[in-house]
CSV table of C-alpha atoms in Angstrom, one decimal:
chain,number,residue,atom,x,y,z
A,1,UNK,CA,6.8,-11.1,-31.3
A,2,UNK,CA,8.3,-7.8,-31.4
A,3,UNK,CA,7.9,-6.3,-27.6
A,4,UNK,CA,8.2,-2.6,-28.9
A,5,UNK,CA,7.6,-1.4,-25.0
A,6,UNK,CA,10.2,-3.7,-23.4
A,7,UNK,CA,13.7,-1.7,-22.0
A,8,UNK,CA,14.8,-4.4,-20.2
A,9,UNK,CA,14.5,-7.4,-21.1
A,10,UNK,CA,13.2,-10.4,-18.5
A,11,UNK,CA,16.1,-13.2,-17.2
A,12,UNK,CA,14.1,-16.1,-18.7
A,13,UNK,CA,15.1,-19.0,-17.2
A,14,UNK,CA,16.1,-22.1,-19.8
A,15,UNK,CA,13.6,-24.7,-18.9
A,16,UNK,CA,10.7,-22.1,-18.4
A,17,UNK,CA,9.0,-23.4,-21.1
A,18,UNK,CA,10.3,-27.4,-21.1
A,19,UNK,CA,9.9,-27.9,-17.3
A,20,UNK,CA,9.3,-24.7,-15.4
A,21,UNK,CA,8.2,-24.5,-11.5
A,22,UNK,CA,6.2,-27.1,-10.0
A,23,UNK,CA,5.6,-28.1,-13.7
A,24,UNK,CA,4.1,-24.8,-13.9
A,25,UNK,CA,5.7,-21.4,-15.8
A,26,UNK,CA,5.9,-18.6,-13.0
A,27,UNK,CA,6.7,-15.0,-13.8
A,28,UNK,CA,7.9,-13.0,-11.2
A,29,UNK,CA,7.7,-9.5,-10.7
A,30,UNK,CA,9.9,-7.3,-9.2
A,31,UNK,CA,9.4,-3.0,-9.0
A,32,UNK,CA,12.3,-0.8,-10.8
A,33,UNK,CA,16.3,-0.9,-11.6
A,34,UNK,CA,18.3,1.2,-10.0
A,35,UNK,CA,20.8,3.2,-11.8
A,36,UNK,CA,23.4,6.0,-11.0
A,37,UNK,CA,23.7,7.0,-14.5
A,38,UNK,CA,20.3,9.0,-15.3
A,39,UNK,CA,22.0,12.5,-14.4
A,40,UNK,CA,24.5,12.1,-17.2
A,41,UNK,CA,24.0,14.0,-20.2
A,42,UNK,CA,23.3,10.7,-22.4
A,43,UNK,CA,20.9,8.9,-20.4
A,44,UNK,CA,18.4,11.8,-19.3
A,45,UNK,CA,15.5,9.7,-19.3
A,46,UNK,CA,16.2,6.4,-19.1
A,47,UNK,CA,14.5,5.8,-22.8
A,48,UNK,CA,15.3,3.4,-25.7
A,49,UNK,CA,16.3,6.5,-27.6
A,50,UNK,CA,19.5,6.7,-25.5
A,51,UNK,CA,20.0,3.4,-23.9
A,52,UNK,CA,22.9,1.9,-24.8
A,53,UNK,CA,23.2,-2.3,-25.5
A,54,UNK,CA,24.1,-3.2,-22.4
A,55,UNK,CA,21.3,-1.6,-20.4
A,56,UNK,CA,19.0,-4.2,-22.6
A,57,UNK,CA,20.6,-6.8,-20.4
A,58,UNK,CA,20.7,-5.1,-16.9
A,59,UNK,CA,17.8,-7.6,-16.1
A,60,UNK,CA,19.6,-10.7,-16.8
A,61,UNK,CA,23.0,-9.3,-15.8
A,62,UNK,CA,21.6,-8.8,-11.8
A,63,UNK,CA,19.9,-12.7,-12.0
A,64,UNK,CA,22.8,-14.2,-13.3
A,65,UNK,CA,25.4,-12.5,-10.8
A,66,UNK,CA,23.4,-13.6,-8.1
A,67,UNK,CA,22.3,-17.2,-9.1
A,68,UNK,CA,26.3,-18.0,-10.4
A,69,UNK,CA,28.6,-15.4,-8.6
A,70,UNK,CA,26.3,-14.7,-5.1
A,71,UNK,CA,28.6,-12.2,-3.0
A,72,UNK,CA,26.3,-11.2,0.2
A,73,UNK,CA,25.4,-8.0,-1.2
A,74,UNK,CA,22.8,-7.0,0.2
A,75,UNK,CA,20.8,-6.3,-2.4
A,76,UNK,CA,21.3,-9.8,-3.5
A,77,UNK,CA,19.1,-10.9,0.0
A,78,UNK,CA,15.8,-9.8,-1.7
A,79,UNK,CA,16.5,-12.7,-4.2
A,80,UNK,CA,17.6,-15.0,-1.2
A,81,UNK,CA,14.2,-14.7,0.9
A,82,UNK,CA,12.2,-15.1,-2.1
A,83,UNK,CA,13.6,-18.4,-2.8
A,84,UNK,CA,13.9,-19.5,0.5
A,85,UNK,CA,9.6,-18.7,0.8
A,86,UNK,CA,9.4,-20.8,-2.4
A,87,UNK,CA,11.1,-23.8,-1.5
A,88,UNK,CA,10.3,-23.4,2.3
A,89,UNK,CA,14.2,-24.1,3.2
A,90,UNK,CA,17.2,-22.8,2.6
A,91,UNK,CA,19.0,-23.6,-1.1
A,92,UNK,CA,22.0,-25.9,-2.2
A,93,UNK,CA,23.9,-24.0,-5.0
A,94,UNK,CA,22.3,-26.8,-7.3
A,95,UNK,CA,18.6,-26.4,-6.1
A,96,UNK,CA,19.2,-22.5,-6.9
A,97,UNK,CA,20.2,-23.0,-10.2
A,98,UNK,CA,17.7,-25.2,-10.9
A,99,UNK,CA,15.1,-22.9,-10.1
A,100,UNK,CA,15.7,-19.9,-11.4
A,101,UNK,CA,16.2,-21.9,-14.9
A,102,UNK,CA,12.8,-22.7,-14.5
A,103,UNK,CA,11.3,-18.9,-14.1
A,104,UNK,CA,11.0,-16.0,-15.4
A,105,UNK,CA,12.0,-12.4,-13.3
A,106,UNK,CA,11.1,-9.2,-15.1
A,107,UNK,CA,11.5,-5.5,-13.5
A,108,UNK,CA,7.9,-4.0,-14.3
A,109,UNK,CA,8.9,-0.2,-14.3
A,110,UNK,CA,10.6,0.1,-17.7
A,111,UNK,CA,12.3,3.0,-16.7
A,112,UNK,CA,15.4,3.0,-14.2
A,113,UNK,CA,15.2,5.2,-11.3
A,114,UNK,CA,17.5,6.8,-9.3
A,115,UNK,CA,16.8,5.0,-5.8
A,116,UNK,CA,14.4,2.9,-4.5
A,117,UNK,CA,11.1,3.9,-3.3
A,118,UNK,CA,11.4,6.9,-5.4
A,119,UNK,CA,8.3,8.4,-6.5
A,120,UNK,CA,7.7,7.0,-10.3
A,121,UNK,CA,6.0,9.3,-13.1
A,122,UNK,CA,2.7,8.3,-13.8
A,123,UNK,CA,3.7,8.0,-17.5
A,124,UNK,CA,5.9,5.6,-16.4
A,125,UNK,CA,3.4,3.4,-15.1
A,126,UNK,CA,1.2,4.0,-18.3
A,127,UNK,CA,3.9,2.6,-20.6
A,128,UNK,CA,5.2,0.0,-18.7
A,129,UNK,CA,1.6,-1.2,-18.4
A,130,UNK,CA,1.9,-1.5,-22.1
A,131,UNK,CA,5.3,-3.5,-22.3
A,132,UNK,CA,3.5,-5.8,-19.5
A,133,UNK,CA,1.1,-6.7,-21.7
A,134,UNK,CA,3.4,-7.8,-24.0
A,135,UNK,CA,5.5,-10.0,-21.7
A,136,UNK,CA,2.2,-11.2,-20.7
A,137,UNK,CA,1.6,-12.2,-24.6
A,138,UNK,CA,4.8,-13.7,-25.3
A,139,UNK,CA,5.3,-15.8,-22.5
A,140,UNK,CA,1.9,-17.1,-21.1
A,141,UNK,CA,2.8,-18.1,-17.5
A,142,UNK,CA,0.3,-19.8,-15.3
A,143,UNK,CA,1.4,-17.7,-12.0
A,144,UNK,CA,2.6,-14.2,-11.6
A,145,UNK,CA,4.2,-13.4,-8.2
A,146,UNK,CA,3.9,-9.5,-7.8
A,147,UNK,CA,6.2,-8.3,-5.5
A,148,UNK,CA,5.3,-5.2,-3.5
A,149,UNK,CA,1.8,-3.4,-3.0
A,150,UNK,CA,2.8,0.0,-4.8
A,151,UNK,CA,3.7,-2.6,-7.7
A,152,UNK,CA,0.5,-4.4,-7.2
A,153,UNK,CA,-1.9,-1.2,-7.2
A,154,UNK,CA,0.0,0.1,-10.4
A,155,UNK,CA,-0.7,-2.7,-12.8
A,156,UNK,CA,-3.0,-2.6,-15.3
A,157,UNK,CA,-6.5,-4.4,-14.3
A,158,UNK,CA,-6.5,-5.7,-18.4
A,159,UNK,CA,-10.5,-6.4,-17.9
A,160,UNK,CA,-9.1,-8.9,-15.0
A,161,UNK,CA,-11.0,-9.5,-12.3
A,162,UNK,CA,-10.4,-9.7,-8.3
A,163,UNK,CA,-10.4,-12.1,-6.0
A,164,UNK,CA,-9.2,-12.9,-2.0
A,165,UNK,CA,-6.8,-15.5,-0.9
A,166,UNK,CA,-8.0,-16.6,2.4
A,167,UNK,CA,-5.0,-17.8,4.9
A,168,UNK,CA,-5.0,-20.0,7.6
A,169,UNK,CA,-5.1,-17.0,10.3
A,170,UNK,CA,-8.0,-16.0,8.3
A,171,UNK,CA,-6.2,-13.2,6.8
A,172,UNK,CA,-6.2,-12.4,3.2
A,173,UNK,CA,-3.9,-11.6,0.2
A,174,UNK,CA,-5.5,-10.2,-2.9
A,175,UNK,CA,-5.1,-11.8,-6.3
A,176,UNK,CA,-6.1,-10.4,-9.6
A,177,UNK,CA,-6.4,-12.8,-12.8
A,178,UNK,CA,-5.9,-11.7,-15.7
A,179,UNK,CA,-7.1,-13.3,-19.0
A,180,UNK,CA,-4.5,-13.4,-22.0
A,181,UNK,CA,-5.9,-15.0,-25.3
A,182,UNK,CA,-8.4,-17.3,-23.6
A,183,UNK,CA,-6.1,-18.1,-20.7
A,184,UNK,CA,-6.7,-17.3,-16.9
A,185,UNK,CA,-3.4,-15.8,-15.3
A,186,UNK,CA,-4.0,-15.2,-11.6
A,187,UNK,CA,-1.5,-12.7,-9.7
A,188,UNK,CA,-0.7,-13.1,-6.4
A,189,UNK,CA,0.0,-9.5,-4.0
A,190,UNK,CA,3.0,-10.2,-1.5
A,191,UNK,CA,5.4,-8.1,0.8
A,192,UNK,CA,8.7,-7.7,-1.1
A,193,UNK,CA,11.1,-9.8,0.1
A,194,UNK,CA,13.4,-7.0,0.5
A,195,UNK,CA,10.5,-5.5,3.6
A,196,UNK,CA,10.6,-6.8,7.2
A,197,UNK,CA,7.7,-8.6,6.8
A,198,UNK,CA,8.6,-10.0,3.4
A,199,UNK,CA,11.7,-11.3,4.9
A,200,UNK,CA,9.2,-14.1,6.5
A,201,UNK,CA,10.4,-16.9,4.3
A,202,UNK,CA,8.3,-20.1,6.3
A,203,UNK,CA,5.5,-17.9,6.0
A,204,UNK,CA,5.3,-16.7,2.7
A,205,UNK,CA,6.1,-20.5,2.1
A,206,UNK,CA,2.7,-21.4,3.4
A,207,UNK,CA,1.1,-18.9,1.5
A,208,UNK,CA,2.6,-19.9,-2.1
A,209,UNK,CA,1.6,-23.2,-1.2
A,210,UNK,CA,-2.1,-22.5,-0.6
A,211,UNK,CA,-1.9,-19.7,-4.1
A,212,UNK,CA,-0.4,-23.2,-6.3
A,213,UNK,CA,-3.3,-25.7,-4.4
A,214,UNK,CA,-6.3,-23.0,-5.5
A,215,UNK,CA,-5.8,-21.4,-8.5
């Protein structure tokens, strides 16, 4: 398939489709990339038109630094506490590996921006809504982890439907499943792990594991 939409394309991990997570195939979503480049004359917009080949790869260039060459930047600690909540534990080298072979991560916004938490153009939303939808297509997963609320309220409803998580402190997350040829995708809204509450690995642990034992 021809993803027409996609900028940047997703680190897929290489037993995603063989072995994947908890014998499931997760896609995780983080928000934007970051770039210091989009003031220069050749990347004004951030647009296929003017990317050049290695901004294709600025997806799997950031997962592969951090999952074979991890340096304590601190950017690189959004990655930690997410797998940390996954696994409930702190990772050996190997168990890291393992399980970021067995995912898929994909910045949503197709567009870099300059910062984070910088407003994003509502056409950006529109079109990455579109190159979702073909990620969505082309790789089928049976979770999607959507990191961030602003991410969350931006993605495209797709004729999904809503639902409520109910935790053991009888709080509540909200999922929305989608349905892609036939198949029921449910989407899981968390506190990025980059947020002080995200950073809550134990308990974003116990609320993965009650997401994977009901839907």
């Amino acid at each position: 398939m021809i993803m027409k939409h996609v900028n940047f394309f997703p680190w897929i991990g290489e037993n995603y489709f063989s072995k994947g997570f908890r014998g499931k195939r997760l896609l995780v979503l983080g928000e934007s990339h970051h770039c210091g480049n989009l003031s220069e004359e050749k990347c004004p917009s951030c647009s296929k038109d003017y990317m050049k080949s290695e901004c294709h790869s600025f997806t799997e260039d950031v997962i592969n630094d951090y999952v074979y060459h991890y340096s304590g930047q601190p950017y690189e600690q959004t990655f930690l506490c997410f797998e940390r909540a996954l696994y409930g534990k702190e990772l050996s080298q190997q168990e890291r590996e393992d399980l970021w072979n067995s995912i898929i991560f994909y910045n949503y916004i197709q567009f870099a921006q300059e910062a984070p938490r910088m407003p994003i153009k509502p056409e950006y939303w529109e079109e990455s809504g579109l190159a979702f939808k073909e990620i969505l297509e082309e790789y089928m997963p049976d979770y999607i982890i959507v990191w961030g609320v602003r991410l969350y309220k931006g993605l495209p409803d797709l004729n999904g439907i809503g639902s409520k998580l109910v935790l053991n402190d009888n709080k509540s997350i909200d999922i929305w499943t989608y349905t892609i040829n036939g198949k029921h995708i449910p989407a899981i809204k968390v506190h990025h792990p980059s947020s002080p509450t995200g950073k809550s690995w134990l308990y974003w642990h116990n609320v993965y594991n009650k997401f994977w034992d009901n839907y």
